């Protein structure tokens, strides 16, 4: 049986294989027709996986793995661009009953062009949203391989890092894809700690920008508020849609 831990490609081989995959996906997929992802379904992830198995992994999954792999898309992932979900009892589950799942945080790819700074994924400077998806997907494939071979996986550990490097030349386990925070910072010019305003029940409120997720958290001075700072000022907490924020003072 092919030992995936010994499989190694040069940077040129990897780039050629990635290009080959990005060309083939356009032929096989209904939704992906260029390098910028506008619509995607879990079906595209299945196609992508089969292409990776064939082109990078010499059909290792097809020929050896007897369990199932599910692919899904999420709009709720705000930190990780991809995750691999493995049942806790993997060691005692027979492989044919095993279901592993790769979940992709799709907003990172839909929002790809909303920030202009370089977008590294796993240490590789990405060129477009499909390229970024490929690298996130490669990272998750390494997790799948570790789970199947060792029943556990951690991208902080050396075994993972050397496999991700040998197969795909990944040099980190992080991404710099657009988070809601980065998008707000670049598009609205706001950052944490700024004074911002927004309208709430037809009244303009002003407060300190405290956190940015899908919505911003703004702390507004209010005697009835239940949050207090070290000077004893009381605040009320508001969840504000990002497009309602206005910068007042840096
Ligand atoms: Zn990871």
Tab-separated table of C-alpha atoms and ligand atoms in Angstrom:
chain	number	residue	atom	x	y	z
A	1	UNK	CA	0.000	0.000	0.000
A	2	UNK	CA	1.182	3.488	-0.847
A	3	UNK	CA	2.639	5.249	2.200
A	4	UNK	CA	1.245	8.761	2.123
A	5	UNK	CA	3.727	9.909	4.735
A	6	UNK	CA	6.535	9.258	2.266
A	7	UNK	CA	4.881	10.995	-0.662
A	8	UNK	CA	6.732	14.164	-1.572
A	9	UNK	CA	6.412	16.689	-4.385
A	10	UNK	CA	8.547	19.582	-5.547
A	11	UNK	CA	7.082	23.057	-5.684
A	12	UNK	CA	6.848	22.850	-9.497
A	13	UNK	CA	5.027	19.537	-9.370
A	14	UNK	CA	2.612	20.957	-6.805
A	15	UNK	CA	1.894	24.080	-8.838
A	16	UNK	CA	1.325	21.980	-11.983
A	17	UNK	CA	-1.043	19.648	-10.140
A	18	UNK	CA	-2.966	22.580	-8.614
A	19	UNK	CA	-3.323	24.192	-12.052
A	20	UNK	CA	-4.460	20.910	-13.531
A	21	UNK	CA	-7.136	20.621	-10.826
A	22	UNK	CA	-8.330	24.196	-11.304
A	23	UNK	CA	-8.671	23.520	-15.055
A	24	UNK	CA	-10.505	20.225	-14.567
A	25	UNK	CA	-12.965	21.570	-12.010
A	26	UNK	CA	-14.295	24.010	-14.592
A	27	UNK	CA	-15.102	21.095	-16.881
A	28	UNK	CA	-16.702	18.958	-14.203
A	29	UNK	CA	-18.505	21.526	-12.093
A	30	UNK	CA	-21.786	23.272	-12.854
A	31	UNK	CA	-21.047	26.292	-10.679
A	32	UNK	CA	-17.331	26.991	-10.862
A	33	UNK	CA	-16.540	28.431	-14.247
A	34	UNK	CA	-13.675	30.756	-13.432
A	35	UNK	CA	-11.180	31.369	-10.671
A	36	UNK	CA	-13.482	33.491	-8.610
A	37	UNK	CA	-16.076	31.569	-6.617
A	38	UNK	CA	-19.577	33.034	-6.928
A	39	UNK	CA	-21.727	29.976	-6.347
A	40	UNK	CA	-20.653	26.669	-4.892
A	41	UNK	CA	-22.374	23.554	-3.610
A	42	UNK	CA	-21.140	20.586	-1.630
A	43	UNK	CA	-21.098	18.717	-4.949
A	44	UNK	CA	-18.125	20.874	-6.038
A	45	UNK	CA	-16.269	19.851	-2.885
A	46	UNK	CA	-16.852	16.192	-3.737
A	47	UNK	CA	-15.488	16.774	-7.250
A	48	UNK	CA	-12.521	18.671	-5.812
A	49	UNK	CA	-11.795	15.870	-3.381
A	50	UNK	CA	-11.857	13.215	-6.101
A	51	UNK	CA	-9.479	15.306	-8.213
A	52	UNK	CA	-7.071	15.700	-5.299
A	53	UNK	CA	-7.240	11.987	-4.587
A	54	UNK	CA	-6.450	11.151	-8.189
A	55	UNK	CA	-3.879	13.840	-8.964
A	56	UNK	CA	-2.009	14.231	-5.664
A	57	UNK	CA	-2.712	11.053	-3.723
A	58	UNK	CA	-2.583	8.388	-6.439
A	59	UNK	CA	-6.155	7.340	-5.564
A	60	UNK	CA	-5.153	6.401	-2.047
A	61	UNK	CA	-8.641	7.172	-0.696
A	62	UNK	CA	-10.408	5.428	-3.552
A	63	UNK	CA	-8.320	2.286	-3.203
A	64	UNK	CA	-7.894	2.083	0.563
A	65	UNK	CA	-10.427	4.008	2.580
A	66	UNK	CA	-13.686	2.145	3.202
A	67	UNK	CA	-15.549	4.786	5.205
A	68	UNK	CA	-17.516	7.840	4.094
A	69	UNK	CA	-16.498	11.464	3.695
A	70	UNK	CA	-19.117	14.192	3.835
A	71	UNK	CA	-18.596	17.676	2.466
A	72	UNK	CA	-20.497	20.706	3.653
A	73	UNK	CA	-20.545	24.479	3.449
A	74	UNK	CA	-21.121	26.879	6.311
A	75	UNK	CA	-21.858	30.581	6.498
A	76	UNK	CA	-21.393	30.600	10.253
A	77	UNK	CA	-17.663	29.988	10.399
A	78	UNK	CA	-15.988	33.270	11.274
A	79	UNK	CA	-12.460	32.139	12.219
A	80	UNK	CA	-11.559	28.857	10.509
A	81	UNK	CA	-11.928	28.689	6.748
A	82	UNK	CA	-12.172	24.899	6.938
A	83	UNK	CA	-12.598	22.204	9.565
A	84	UNK	CA	-12.453	18.440	9.542
A	85	UNK	CA	-14.901	16.733	11.853
A	86	UNK	CA	-14.106	13.294	13.177
A	87	UNK	CA	-16.196	11.211	15.612
A	88	UNK	CA	-14.668	10.921	19.089
A	89	UNK	CA	-14.929	7.150	19.025
A	90	UNK	CA	-12.945	6.773	15.811
A	91	UNK	CA	-10.523	4.276	17.358
A	92	UNK	CA	-13.328	1.863	18.173
A	93	UNK	CA	-15.351	2.426	14.980
A	94	UNK	CA	-14.840	0.047	12.096
A	95	UNK	CA	-13.680	1.924	9.033
A	96	UNK	CA	-16.692	1.046	6.936
A	97	UNK	CA	-18.950	2.758	9.513
A	98	UNK	CA	-16.731	5.803	9.816
A	99	UNK	CA	-18.005	9.187	8.614
A	100	UNK	CA	-15.541	12.058	8.413
A	101	UNK	CA	-16.626	15.515	7.346
A	102	UNK	CA	-14.909	18.497	5.769
A	103	UNK	CA	-16.749	21.758	6.323
A	104	UNK	CA	-15.788	24.918	4.453
A	105	UNK	CA	-16.503	28.449	5.699
A	106	UNK	CA	-17.760	29.808	2.445
A	107	UNK	CA	-17.896	33.536	3.257
A	108	UNK	CA	-14.097	33.709	3.262
A	109	UNK	CA	-14.169	32.877	-0.447
A	110	UNK	CA	-17.216	34.949	-1.377
A	111	UNK	CA	-15.590	37.943	0.356
A	112	UNK	CA	-12.157	37.232	-1.090
A	113	UNK	CA	-11.883	40.520	-2.995
A	114	UNK	CA	-13.223	42.701	-0.217
A	115	UNK	CA	-9.752	43.313	1.190
A	116	UNK	CA	-6.732	44.307	-0.844
A	117	UNK	CA	-3.882	43.134	1.386
A	118	UNK	CA	-2.020	39.868	0.555
A	119	UNK	CA	-4.062	36.813	1.489
A	120	UNK	CA	-1.774	34.044	2.630
A	121	UNK	CA	-3.201	30.610	3.317
A	122	UNK	CA	-0.938	28.049	5.013
A	123	UNK	CA	2.026	30.274	4.130
A	124	UNK	CA	1.169	30.468	0.410
A	125	UNK	CA	0.192	33.755	-1.211
A	126	UNK	CA	-3.122	33.060	-2.907
A	127	UNK	CA	-4.044	34.458	-6.304
A	128	UNK	CA	-7.833	34.190	-6.318
A	129	UNK	CA	-10.655	32.667	-4.314
A	130	UNK	CA	-10.471	29.267	-5.997
A	131	UNK	CA	-6.733	29.072	-5.356
A	132	UNK	CA	-7.401	29.945	-1.697
A	133	UNK	CA	-10.083	27.255	-1.500
A	134	UNK	CA	-7.647	24.707	-2.904
A	135	UNK	CA	-5.099	25.426	-0.195
A	136	UNK	CA	-7.665	25.346	2.615
A	137	UNK	CA	-8.934	22.072	1.161
A	138	UNK	CA	-5.397	20.634	1.039
A	139	UNK	CA	-5.012	21.451	4.734
A	140	UNK	CA	-8.232	19.603	5.539
A	141	UNK	CA	-7.143	16.621	3.416
A	142	UNK	CA	-4.045	16.348	5.629
A	143	UNK	CA	-6.367	16.241	8.652
A	144	UNK	CA	-8.405	13.471	6.999
A	145	UNK	CA	-5.273	11.435	6.338
A	146	UNK	CA	-4.078	11.802	9.939
A	147	UNK	CA	-7.476	10.864	11.363
A	148	UNK	CA	-7.648	7.745	9.211
A	149	UNK	CA	-4.073	6.632	9.889
A	150	UNK	CA	-3.676	7.669	13.527
A	151	UNK	CA	-7.227	8.331	14.856
A	152	UNK	CA	-6.162	11.835	15.865
A	153	UNK	CA	-4.950	14.945	14.120
A	154	UNK	CA	-3.362	18.228	15.064
A	155	UNK	CA	-1.995	20.830	12.684
A	156	UNK	CA	0.110	22.235	15.522
A	157	UNK	CA	2.222	19.066	15.656
A	158	UNK	CA	5.270	18.056	13.642
A	159	UNK	CA	3.804	14.977	11.982
A	160	UNK	CA	1.055	17.092	10.414
A	161	UNK	CA	3.400	19.907	9.496
A	162	UNK	CA	5.839	17.649	7.669
A	163	UNK	CA	3.058	15.888	5.745
A	164	UNK	CA	1.483	19.230	4.722
A	165	UNK	CA	4.907	20.442	3.648
A	166	UNK	CA	5.843	17.316	1.703
A	167	UNK	CA	2.540	17.034	-0.121
A	168	UNK	CA	1.661	20.690	-0.634
A	169	UNK	CA	4.578	22.860	0.602
A	170	UNK	CA	2.406	24.429	3.296
A	171	UNK	CA	4.524	26.289	5.827
A	172	UNK	CA	1.833	27.384	8.284
A	173	UNK	CA	-1.603	26.333	9.491
A	174	UNK	CA	-3.196	29.776	9.372
A	175	UNK	CA	-4.978	31.969	6.864
A	176	UNK	CA	-5.265	35.695	6.242
A	177	UNK	CA	-8.534	35.528	4.352
A	178	UNK	CA	-11.038	38.344	4.902
A	179	UNK	CA	-12.731	38.159	8.280
A	180	UNK	CA	-15.644	40.469	9.056
A	181	UNK	CA	-13.227	42.483	11.164
A	182	UNK	CA	-10.708	42.983	8.356
A	183	UNK	CA	-13.442	43.884	5.883
A	184	UNK	CA	-14.915	46.469	8.261
A	185	UNK	CA	-11.489	47.899	8.940
A	186	UNK	CA	-10.678	48.274	5.276
A	187	UNK	CA	-14.074	49.271	3.885
A	188	UNK	CA	-15.375	51.440	6.721
A	189	UNK	CA	-12.025	52.609	8.021
A	190	UNK	CA	-12.936	51.574	11.566
A	191	UNK	CA	-10.938	49.642	14.116
A	192	UNK	CA	-11.463	48.450	17.663
A	193	UNK	CA	-11.506	51.317	20.167
A	194	UNK	CA	-12.798	53.935	17.682
A	195	UNK	CA	-15.792	56.119	18.510
A	196	UNK	CA	-18.627	55.192	16.165
A	197	UNK	CA	-22.270	56.138	15.727
A	198	UNK	CA	-25.309	54.226	14.544
A	199	UNK	CA	-29.018	54.730	14.664
A	200	UNK	CA	-31.100	52.673	17.043
A	201	UNK	CA	-34.888	53.109	17.201
A	202	UNK	CA	-34.592	56.341	15.227
A	203	UNK	CA	-32.093	57.799	17.681
A	204	UNK	CA	-28.413	58.301	16.908
A	205	UNK	CA	-26.253	56.497	19.451
A	206	UNK	CA	-22.549	57.007	19.912
A	207	UNK	CA	-20.164	54.590	21.562
A	208	UNK	CA	-16.894	52.698	21.541
A	209	UNK	CA	-16.369	49.970	18.944
A	210	UNK	CA	-15.601	46.982	21.124
A	211	UNK	CA	-15.647	43.936	18.868
A	212	UNK	CA	-16.330	43.042	15.221
A	213	UNK	CA	-17.891	39.728	14.235
A	214	UNK	CA	-20.766	39.352	11.783
A	215	UNK	CA	-22.139	42.315	13.722
A	216	UNK	CA	-20.210	44.951	15.626
A	217	UNK	CA	-20.457	45.270	19.383
A	218	UNK	CA	-20.618	48.927	20.437
A	219	UNK	CA	-20.547	50.006	24.063
A	220	UNK	CA	-22.667	53.107	24.643
A	221	UNK	CA	-22.473	55.118	27.866
A	222	UNK	CA	-25.698	54.627	29.768
A	223	UNK	CA	-26.444	55.043	33.485
A	224	UNK	CA	-28.755	52.024	33.290
A	225	UNK	CA	-26.129	49.873	31.579
A	226	UNK	CA	-24.838	46.725	33.209
A	227	UNK	CA	-21.213	47.008	31.993
A	228	UNK	CA	-18.735	49.193	33.861
A	229	UNK	CA	-15.212	50.397	32.986
A	230	UNK	CA	-12.431	51.023	35.470
A	231	UNK	CA	-13.453	54.676	35.929
A	232	UNK	CA	-16.938	53.599	36.948
A	233	UNK	CA	-18.705	54.615	33.703
A	234	UNK	CA	-21.647	52.415	32.853
A	235	UNK	CA	-22.375	51.106	29.383
A	236	UNK	CA	-25.069	49.374	27.427
A	237	UNK	CA	-24.020	46.828	24.824
A	238	UNK	CA	-25.424	47.067	21.256
A	239	UNK	CA	-25.102	44.622	18.377
A	240	UNK	CA	-24.935	46.732	15.230
A	241	UNK	CA	-24.933	45.560	11.584
A	242	UNK	CA	-21.601	46.572	10.087
A	243	UNK	CA	-23.155	48.657	7.312
A	244	UNK	CA	-24.912	50.841	9.927
A	245	UNK	CA	-21.653	51.965	11.586
A	246	UNK	CA	-20.243	55.428	11.070
A	247	UNK	CA	-16.805	56.456	12.192
A	248	UNK	CA	-16.831	59.508	14.472
A	249	UNK	CA	-13.340	59.553	15.928
A	250	UNK	CA	-10.225	57.420	15.738
B	1	LIG	ZN1	-5.852	22.456	10.938
